[in-house]
Tab-separated table of C-alpha atoms in Angstrom:
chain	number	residue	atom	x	y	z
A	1	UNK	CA	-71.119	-107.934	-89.339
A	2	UNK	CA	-67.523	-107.911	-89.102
A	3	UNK	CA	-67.065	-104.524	-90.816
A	4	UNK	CA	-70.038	-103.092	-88.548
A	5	UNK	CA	-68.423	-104.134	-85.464
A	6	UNK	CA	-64.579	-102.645	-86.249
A	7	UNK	CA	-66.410	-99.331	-87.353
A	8	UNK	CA	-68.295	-99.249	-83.864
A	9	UNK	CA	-64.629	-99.943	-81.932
A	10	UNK	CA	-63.314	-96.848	-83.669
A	11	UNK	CA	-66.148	-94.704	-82.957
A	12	UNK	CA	-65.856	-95.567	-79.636
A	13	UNK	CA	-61.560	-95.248	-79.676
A	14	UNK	CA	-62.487	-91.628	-81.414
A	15	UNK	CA	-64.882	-90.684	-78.865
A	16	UNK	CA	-62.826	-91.631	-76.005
A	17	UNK	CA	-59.848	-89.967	-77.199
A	18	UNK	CA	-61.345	-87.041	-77.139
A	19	UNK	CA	-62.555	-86.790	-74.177
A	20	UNK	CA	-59.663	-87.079	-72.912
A	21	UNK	CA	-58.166	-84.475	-74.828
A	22	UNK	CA	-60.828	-81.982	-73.730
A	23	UNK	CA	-60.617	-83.446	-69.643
A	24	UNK	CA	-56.454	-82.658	-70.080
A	25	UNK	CA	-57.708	-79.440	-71.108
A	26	UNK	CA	-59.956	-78.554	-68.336
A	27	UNK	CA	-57.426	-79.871	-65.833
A	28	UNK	CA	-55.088	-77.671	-67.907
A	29	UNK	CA	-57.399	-74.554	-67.641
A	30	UNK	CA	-57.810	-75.170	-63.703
A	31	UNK	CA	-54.534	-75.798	-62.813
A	32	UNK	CA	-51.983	-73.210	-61.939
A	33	UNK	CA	-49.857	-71.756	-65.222
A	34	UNK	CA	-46.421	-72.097	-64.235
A	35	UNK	CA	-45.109	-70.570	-67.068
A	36	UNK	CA	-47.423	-67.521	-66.932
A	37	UNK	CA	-46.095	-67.640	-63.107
A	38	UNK	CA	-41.961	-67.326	-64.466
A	39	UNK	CA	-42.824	-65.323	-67.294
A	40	UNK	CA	-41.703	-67.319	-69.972
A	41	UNK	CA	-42.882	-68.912	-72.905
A	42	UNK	CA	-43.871	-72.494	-73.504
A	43	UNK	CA	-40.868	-73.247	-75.239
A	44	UNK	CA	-38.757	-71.836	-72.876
A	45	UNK	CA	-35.475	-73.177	-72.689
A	46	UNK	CA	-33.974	-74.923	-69.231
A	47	UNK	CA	-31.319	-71.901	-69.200
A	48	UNK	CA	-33.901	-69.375	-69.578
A	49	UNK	CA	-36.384	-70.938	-66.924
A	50	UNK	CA	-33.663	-70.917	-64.275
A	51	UNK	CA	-32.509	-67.294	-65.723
A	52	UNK	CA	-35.970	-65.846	-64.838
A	53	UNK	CA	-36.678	-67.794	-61.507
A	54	UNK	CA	-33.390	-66.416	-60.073
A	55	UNK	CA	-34.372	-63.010	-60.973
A	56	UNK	CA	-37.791	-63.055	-59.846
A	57	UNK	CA	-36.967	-65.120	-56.509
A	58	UNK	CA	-34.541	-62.597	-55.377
A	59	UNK	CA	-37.325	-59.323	-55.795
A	60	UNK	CA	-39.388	-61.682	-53.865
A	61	UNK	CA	-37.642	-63.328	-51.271
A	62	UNK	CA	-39.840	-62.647	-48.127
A	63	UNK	CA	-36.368	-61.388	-45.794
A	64	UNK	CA	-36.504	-58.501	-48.859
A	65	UNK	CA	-39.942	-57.899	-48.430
A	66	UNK	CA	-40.889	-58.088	-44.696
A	67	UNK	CA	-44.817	-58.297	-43.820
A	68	UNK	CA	-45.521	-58.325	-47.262
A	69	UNK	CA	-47.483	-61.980	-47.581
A	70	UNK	CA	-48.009	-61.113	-50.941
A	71	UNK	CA	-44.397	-61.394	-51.482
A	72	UNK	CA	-44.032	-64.373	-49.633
A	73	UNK	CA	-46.607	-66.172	-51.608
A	74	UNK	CA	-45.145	-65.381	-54.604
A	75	UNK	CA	-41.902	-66.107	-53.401
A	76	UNK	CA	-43.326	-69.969	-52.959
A	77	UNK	CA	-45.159	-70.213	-56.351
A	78	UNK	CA	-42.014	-68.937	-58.234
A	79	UNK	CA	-40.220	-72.238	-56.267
A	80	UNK	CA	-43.384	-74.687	-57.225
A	81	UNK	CA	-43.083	-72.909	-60.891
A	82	UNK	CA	-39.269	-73.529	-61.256
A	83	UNK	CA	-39.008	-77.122	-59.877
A	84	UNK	CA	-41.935	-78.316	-62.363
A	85	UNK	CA	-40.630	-76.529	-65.305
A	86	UNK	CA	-36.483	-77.328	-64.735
A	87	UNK	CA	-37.437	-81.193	-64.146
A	88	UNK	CA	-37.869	-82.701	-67.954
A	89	UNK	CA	-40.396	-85.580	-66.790
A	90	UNK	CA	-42.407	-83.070	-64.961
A	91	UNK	CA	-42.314	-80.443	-67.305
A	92	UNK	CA	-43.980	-83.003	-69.542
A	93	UNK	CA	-46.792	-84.167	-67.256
A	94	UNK	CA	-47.408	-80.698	-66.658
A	95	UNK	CA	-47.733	-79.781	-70.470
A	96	UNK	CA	-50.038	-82.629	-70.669
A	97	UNK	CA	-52.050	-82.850	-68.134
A	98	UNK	CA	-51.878	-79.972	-65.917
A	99	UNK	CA	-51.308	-79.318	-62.416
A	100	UNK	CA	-53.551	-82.149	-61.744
A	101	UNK	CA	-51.395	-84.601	-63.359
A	102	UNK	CA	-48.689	-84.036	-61.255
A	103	UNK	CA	-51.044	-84.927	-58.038
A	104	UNK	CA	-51.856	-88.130	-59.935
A	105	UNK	CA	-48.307	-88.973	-61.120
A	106	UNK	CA	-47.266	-88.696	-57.101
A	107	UNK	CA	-45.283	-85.595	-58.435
A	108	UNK	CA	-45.081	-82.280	-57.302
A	109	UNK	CA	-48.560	-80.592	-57.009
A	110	UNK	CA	-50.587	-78.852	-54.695
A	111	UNK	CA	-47.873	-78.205	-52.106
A	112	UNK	CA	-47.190	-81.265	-50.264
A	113	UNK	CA	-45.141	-82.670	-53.138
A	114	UNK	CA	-42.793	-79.517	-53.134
A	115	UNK	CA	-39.648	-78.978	-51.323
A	116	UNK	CA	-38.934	-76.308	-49.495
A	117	UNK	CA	-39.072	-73.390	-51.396
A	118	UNK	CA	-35.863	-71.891	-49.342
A	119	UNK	CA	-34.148	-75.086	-50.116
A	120	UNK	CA	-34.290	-74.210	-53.696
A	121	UNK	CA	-33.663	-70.357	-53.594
A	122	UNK	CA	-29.913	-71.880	-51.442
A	123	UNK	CA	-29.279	-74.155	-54.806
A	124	UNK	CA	-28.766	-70.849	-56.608
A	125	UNK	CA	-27.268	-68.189	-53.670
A	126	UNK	CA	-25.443	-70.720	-51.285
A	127	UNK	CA	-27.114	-71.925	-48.281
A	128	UNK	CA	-30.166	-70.386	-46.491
A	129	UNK	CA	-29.344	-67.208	-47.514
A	130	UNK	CA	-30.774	-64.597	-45.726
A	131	UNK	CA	-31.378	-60.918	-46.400
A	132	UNK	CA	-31.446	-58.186	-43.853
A	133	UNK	CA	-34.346	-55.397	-44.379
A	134	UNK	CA	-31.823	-53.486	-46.363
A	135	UNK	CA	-31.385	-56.098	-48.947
A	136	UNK	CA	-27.575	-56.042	-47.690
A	137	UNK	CA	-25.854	-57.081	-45.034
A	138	UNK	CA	-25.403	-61.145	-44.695
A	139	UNK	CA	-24.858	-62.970	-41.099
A	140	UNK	CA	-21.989	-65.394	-43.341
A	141	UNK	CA	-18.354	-63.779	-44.809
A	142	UNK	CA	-18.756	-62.984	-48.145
A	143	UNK	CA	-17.148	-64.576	-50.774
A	144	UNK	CA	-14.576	-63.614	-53.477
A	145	UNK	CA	-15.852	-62.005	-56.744
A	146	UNK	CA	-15.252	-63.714	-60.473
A	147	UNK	CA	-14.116	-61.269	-63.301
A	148	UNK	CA	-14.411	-61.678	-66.812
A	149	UNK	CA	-13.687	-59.859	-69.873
A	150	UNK	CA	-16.159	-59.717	-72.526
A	151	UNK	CA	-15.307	-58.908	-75.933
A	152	UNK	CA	-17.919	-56.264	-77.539
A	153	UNK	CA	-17.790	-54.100	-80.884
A	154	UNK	CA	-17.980	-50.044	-81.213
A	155	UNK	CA	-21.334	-51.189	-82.938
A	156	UNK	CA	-22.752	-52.788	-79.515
A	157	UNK	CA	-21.691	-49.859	-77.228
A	158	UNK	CA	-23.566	-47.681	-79.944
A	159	UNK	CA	-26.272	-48.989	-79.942
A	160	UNK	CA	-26.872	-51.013	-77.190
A	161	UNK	CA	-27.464	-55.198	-76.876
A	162	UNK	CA	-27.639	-58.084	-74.683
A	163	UNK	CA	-25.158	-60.446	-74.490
A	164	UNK	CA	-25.747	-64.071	-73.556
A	165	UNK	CA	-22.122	-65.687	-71.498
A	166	UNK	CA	-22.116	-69.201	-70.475
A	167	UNK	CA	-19.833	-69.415	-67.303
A	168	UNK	CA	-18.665	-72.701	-64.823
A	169	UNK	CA	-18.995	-72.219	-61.456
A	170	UNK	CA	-18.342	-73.595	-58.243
A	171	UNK	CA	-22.470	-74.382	-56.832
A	172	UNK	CA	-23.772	-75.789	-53.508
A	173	UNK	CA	-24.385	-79.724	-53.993
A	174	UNK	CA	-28.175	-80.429	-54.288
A	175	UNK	CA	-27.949	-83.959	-53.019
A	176	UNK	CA	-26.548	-83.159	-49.814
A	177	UNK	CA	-27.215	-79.395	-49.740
A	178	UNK	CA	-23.432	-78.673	-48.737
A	179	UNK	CA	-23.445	-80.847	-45.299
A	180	UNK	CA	-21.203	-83.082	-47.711
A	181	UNK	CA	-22.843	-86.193	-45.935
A	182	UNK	CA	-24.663	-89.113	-47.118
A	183	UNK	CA	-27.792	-88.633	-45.335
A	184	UNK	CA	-28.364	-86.493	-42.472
A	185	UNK	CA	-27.933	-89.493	-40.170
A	186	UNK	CA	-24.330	-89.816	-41.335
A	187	UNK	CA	-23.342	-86.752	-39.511
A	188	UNK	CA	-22.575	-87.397	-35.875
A	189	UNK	CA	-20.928	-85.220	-32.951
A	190	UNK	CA	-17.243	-84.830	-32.871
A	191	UNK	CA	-15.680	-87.193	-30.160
A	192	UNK	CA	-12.919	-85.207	-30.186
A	193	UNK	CA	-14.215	-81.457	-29.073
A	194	UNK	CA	-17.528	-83.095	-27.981
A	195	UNK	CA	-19.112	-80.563	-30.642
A	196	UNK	CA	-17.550	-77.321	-29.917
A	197	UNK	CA	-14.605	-77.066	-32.815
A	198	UNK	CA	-12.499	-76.146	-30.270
A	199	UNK	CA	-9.718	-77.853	-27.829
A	200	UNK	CA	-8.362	-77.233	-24.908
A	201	UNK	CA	-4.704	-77.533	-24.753
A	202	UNK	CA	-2.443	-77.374	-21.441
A	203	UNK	CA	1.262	-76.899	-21.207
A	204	UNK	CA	3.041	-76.912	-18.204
A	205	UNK	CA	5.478	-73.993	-18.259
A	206	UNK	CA	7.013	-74.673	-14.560
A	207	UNK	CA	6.377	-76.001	-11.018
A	208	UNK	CA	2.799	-75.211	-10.323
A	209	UNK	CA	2.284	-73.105	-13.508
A	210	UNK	CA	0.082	-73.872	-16.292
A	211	UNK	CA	-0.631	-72.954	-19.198
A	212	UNK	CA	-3.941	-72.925	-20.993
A	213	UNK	CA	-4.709	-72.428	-25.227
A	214	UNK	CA	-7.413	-72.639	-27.147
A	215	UNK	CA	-7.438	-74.228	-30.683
A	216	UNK	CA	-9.333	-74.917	-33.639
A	217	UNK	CA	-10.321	-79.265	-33.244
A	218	UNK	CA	-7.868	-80.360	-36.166
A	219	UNK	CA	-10.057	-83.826	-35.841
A	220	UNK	CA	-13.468	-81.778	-37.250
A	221	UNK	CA	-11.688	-78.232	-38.791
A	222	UNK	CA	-13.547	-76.602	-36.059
A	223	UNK	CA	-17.348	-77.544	-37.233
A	224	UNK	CA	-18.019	-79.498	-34.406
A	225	UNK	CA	-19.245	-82.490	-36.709
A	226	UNK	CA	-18.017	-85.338	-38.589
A	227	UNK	CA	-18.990	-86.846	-41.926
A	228	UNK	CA	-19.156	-90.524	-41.103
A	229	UNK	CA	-20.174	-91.090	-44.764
A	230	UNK	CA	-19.508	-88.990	-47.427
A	231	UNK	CA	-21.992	-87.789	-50.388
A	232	UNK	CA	-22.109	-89.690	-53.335
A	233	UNK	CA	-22.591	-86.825	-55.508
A	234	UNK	CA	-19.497	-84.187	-54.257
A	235	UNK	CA	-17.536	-87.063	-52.216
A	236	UNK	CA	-17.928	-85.037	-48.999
A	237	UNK	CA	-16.568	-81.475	-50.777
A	238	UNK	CA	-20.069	-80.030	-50.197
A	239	UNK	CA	-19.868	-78.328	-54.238
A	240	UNK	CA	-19.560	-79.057	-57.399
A	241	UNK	CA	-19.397	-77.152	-60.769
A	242	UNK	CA	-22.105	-76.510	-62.695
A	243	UNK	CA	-22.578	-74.499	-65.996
A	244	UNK	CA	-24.556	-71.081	-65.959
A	245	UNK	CA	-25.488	-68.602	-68.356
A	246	UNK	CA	-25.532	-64.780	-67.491
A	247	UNK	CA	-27.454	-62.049	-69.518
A	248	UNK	CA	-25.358	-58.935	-69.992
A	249	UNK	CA	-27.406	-55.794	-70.728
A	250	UNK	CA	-24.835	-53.360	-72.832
A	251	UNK	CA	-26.575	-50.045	-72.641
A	252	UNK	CA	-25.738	-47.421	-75.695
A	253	UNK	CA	-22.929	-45.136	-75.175
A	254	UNK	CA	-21.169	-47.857	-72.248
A	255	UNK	CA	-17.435	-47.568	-72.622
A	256	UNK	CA	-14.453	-49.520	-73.483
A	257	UNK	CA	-13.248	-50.991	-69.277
A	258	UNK	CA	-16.590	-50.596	-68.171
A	259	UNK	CA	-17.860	-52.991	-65.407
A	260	UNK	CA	-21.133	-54.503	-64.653
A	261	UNK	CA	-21.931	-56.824	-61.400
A	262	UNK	CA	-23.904	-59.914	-60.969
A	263	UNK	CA	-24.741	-59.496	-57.424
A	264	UNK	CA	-24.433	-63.125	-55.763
A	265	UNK	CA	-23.354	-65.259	-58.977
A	266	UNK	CA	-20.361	-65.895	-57.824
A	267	UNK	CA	-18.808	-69.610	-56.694
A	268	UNK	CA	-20.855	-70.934	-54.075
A	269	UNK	CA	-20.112	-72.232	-50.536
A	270	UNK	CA	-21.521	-73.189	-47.210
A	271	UNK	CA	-19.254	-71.816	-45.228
A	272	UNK	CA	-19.420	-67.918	-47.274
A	273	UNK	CA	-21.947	-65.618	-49.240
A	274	UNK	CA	-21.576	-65.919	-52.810
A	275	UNK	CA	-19.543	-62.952	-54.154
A	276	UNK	CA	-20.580	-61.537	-57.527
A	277	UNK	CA	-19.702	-62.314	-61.598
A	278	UNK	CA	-18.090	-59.000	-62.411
A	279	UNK	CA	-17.919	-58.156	-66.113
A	280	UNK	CA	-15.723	-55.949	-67.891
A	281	UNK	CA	-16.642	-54.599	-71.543
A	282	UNK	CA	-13.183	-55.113	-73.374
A	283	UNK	CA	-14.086	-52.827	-77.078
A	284	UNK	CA	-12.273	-54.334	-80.260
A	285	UNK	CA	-10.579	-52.912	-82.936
A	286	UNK	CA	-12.639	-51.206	-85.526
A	287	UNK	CA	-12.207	-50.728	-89.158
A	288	UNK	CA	-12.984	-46.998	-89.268
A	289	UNK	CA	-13.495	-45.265	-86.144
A	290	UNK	CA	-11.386	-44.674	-82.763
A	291	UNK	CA	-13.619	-43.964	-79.613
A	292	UNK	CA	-12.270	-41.089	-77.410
A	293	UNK	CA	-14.794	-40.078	-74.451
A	294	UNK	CA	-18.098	-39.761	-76.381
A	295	UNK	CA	-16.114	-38.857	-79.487
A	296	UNK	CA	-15.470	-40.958	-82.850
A	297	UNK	CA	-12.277	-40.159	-84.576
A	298	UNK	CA	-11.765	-41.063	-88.617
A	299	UNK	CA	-8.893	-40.563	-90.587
A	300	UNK	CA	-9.990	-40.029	-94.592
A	301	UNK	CA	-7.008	-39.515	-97.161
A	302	UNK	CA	-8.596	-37.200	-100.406
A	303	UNK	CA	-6.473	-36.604	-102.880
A	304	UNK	CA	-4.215	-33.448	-103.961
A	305	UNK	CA	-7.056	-32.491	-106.635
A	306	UNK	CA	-10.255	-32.541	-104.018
A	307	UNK	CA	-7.667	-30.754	-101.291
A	308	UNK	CA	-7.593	-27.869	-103.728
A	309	UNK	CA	-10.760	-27.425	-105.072
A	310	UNK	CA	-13.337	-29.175	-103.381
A	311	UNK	CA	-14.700	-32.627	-102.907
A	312	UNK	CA	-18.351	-34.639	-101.663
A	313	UNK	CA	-18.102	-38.154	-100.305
A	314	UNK	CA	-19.172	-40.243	-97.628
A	315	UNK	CA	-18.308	-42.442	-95.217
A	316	UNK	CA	-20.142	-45.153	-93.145
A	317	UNK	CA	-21.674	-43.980	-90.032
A	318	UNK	CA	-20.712	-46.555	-86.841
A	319	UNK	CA	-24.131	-47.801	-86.684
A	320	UNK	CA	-23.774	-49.597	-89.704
A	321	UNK	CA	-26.810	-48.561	-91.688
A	322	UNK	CA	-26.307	-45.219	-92.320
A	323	UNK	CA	-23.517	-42.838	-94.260
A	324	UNK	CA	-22.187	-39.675	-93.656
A	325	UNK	CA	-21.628	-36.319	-95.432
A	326	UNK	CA	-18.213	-34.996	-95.910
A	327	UNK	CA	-18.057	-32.118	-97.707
A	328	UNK	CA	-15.529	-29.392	-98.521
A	329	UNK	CA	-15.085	-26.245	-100.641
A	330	UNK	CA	-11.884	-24.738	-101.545
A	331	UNK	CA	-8.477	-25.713	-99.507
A	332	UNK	CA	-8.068	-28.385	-97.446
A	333	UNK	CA	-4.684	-28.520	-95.561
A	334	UNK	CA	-3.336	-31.961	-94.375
A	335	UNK	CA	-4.263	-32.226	-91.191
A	336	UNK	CA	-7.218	-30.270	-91.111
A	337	UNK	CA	-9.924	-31.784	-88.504
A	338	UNK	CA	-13.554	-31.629	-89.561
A	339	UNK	CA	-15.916	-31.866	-86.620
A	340	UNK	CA	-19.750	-33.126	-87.334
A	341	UNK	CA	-21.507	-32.894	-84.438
A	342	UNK	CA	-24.411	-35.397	-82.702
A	343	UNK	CA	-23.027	-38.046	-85.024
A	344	UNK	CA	-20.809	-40.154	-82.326
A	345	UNK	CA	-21.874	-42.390	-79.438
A	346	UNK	CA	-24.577	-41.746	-77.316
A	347	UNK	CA	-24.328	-40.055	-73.902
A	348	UNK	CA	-26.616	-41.811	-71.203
A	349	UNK	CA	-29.167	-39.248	-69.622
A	350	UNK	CA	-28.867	-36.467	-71.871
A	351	UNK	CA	-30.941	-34.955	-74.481
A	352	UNK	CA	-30.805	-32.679	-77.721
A	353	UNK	CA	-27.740	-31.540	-78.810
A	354	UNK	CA	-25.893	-33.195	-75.837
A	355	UNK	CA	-27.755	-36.642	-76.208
A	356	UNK	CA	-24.347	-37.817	-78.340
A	357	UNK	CA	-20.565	-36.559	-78.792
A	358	UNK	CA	-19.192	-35.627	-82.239
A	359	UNK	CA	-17.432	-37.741	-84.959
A	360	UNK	CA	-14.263	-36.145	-85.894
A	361	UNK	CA	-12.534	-36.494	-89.551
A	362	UNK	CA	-8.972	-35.715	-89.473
A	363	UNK	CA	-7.906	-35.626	-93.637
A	364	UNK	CA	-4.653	-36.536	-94.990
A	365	UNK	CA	-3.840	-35.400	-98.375
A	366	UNK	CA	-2.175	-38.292	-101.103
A	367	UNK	CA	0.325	-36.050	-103.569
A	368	UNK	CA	1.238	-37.906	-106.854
A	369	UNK	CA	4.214	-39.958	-106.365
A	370	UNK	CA	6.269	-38.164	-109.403
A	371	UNK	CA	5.512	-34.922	-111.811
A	372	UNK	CA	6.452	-34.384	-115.327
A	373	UNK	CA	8.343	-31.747	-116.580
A	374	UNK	CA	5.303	-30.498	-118.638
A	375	UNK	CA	2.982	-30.340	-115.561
A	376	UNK	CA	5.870	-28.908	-113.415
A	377	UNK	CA	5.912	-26.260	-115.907
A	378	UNK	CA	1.877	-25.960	-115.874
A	379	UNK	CA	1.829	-26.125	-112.281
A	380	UNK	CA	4.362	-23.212	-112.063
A	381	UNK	CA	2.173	-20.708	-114.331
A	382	UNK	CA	-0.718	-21.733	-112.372
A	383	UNK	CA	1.265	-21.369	-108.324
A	384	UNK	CA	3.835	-18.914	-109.513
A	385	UNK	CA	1.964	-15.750	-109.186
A	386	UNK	CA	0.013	-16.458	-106.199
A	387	UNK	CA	1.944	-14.804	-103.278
A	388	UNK	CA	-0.833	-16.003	-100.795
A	389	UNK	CA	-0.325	-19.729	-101.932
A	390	UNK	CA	3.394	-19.597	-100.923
A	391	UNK	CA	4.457	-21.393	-97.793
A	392	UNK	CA	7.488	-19.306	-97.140
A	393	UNK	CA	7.806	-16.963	-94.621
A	394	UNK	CA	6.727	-16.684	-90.844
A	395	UNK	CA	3.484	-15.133	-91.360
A	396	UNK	CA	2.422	-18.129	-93.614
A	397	UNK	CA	3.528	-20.437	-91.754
A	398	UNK	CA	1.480	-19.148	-88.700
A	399	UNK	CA	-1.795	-19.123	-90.828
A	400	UNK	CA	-0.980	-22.451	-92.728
A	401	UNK	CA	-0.798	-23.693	-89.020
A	402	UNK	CA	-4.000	-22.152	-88.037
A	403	UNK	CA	-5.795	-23.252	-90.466
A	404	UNK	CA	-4.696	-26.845	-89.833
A	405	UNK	CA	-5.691	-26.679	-86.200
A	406	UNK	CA	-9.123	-24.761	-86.594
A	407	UNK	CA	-12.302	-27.190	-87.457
A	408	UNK	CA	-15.256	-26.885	-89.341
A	409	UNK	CA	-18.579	-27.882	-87.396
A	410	UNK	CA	-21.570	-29.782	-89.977
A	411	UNK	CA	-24.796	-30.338	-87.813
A	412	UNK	CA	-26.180	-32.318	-90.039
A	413	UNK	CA	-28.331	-34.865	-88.449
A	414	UNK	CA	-28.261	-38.956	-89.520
């Protein structure tokens, strides 16, 4: 009786379970997807979550796109999206349960629960920021710009890569939202310019004159408001610094100094427009090639032997994978420049033969360090009679210097 009885508990336990199960589905399945909304996966990171909602809020801020409800809409499910998805204990509510678990939990859900979704667009671009219908101009000063290097190979700007940078910067403080009070009740009037920022000063220059200036309050710094009790979070400074991560697109055939701007990434204030995160490709070294322009320059040393008759060899191509031809008949004279062209970096907006610059082998010849008598000897039955090998002379000097300067042209392709 015993046994029957446990076996019908656990039927029940199963049966229960998995109900529930399929009702968290359904809920699931009728809910709104917030991920699908931000365009990320389910095991999106925290960095990438806030990555994509500041990309997508901006396109859809509704001062960017006026009359457009569409925009606007999306505008405030992009803010419902991110504050679900960036807050761990909803994040896993929501992965349980659904939207629908959030309305249960007390949580964010069906739009009372949210804040505003301005509120949260100011965490990331300073405080009610607004746009004009250009996108541009900004009723607040704007702020000063950040600059940073970023070290990138010959291999990147060849062929192109994205580049994840984790910066620290100066952000607007969520707790108080850059008042740098307490509460909102701990900011009161200034006694002192009776709100205005400004004060009145008189000096009396002489019998019956007077003199009248106005000044900045030095009580209030000109805000017109006190803090009576400072936030707990940024002790009244209105910021703090927080970590961020920025994306860096390198596009193939960028150059060595060239910059790329973050629009409104810069440190945050309430009192300015953020400036932007300027970045500035810095190339390093590398082992074979020198950049120049669109051009790759090599130097290859053959020795005396190939120089006279001849040689085949390779060398590898920048993009790592791939090797390149170098071939010679005959004489080749130290110095001599051997131009194979379409094989350097690639040139942005072009196409065919102008879609990339050349790669440029300059060879150096390596003469034995000492010669025997006997090979003197056979070297001077084999040079001796040749009166067109012989250096000598101003005419072969000019075409020995010719043919050092002039370059062969190999269009292979890769």
């Amino acid at each position: 009786m015993a046994l029957l009885l446990r076996k019908a508990i656990f039927l029940i336990l199963a049966v229960a379970l998995c109900v529930a199960v399929l009702f968290a589905e359904a809920v699931r399945a009728d809910g709104k997807d917030y991920y699908k909304i931000l365009g990320v996966s389910r095991e999106a990171s925290t960095q990438e979550i806030k990555r994509q909602y500041k990309t997508l809020s901006r396109k859809h801020h509704p001062d960017k796109n006026p009359g457009d409800e569409k925009a606007h809409e999306r505008f405030i499910e992009l803010a419902e999206a991110y504050e679900v998805l960036s807050d761990d204990e909803k994040r896993e509510i929501y992965n349980r349960y659904g939207e629908e678990g959030l309305k249960n939990q007390g949580g964010a859900g069906g739009g009372a629960g949210f804040h505003d979704p301005f509120d949260i667009f100011a965490q990331f671009f300073g405080g009610h920021v607004r746009f004009d219908r250009r996108g541009g101009a900004r009723a607040k000063p704007r702020g000063p710009d950040v600059h940073i290097n970023v070290p990138v190979t010959l291999l990147e700007l060849y062929g192109g890569t994205e580049i994840e940078v984790d910066i620290s910067k100066q952000m607007i403080c969520p707790h108080c939202d850059g008042s740098g009070a307490a509460s909102p009740d701990d900011i009161e009037t200034c006694s002192t310019c009776s709100g205005s920022g400004v004060r009145i000063v008189k000096q009396i220059l002489g019998p019956g004159i007077v003199q009248q200036m106005q000044t900045t309050c030095d009580a209030c710094g000109g805000k017109g408001k006190k803090v009576a009790r400072p936030c707990p979070r940024c002790k009244g400074s209105r910021v703090h610094a927080d970590a961020d991560t920025l994306s860096i697109r390198v596009e193939p055939g960028m150059r060595d100094g060239e910059e790329i701007a973050f629009e409104g990434e810069g440190d945050q204030h309430p009192d300015h427009e953020p400036g932007s995160v300027v970045v500035r490709l810095v190339q390093q070294r590398h082992a074979i090639y020198e950049r120049h322009g669109d051009n790759l320059h090599a130097e290859v040393t053959v020795t005396l032997l190939d120089a006279l008759v001849g040689f085949n060899r390779t060398i590898r191509h920048v993009d790592g994978k791939s090797d390149i031809d170098l071939r010679r008949q005959g004489v080749t004279p130290p110095g001599f420049v051997q131009t194979l062209a379409g094989k350097g970096m690639p040139r942005r907006g072009q196409t065919g033969r102008e879609r990339a610059g050349d790669v440029r082998v300059t060879y150096w010849i390596q003469f034995p360090r000492s010669v025997s008598e006997s090979e003197k000897e056979a070297l001077a039955s084999l040079f001796g009679g040749w009166d067109d090998a012989k250096w000598g002379g101003s005419s072969a000097k000019a075409a020995a210097l010719a043919t050092t300067k002039s370059s062969s042209s190999v269009h292979d392709e890769l």
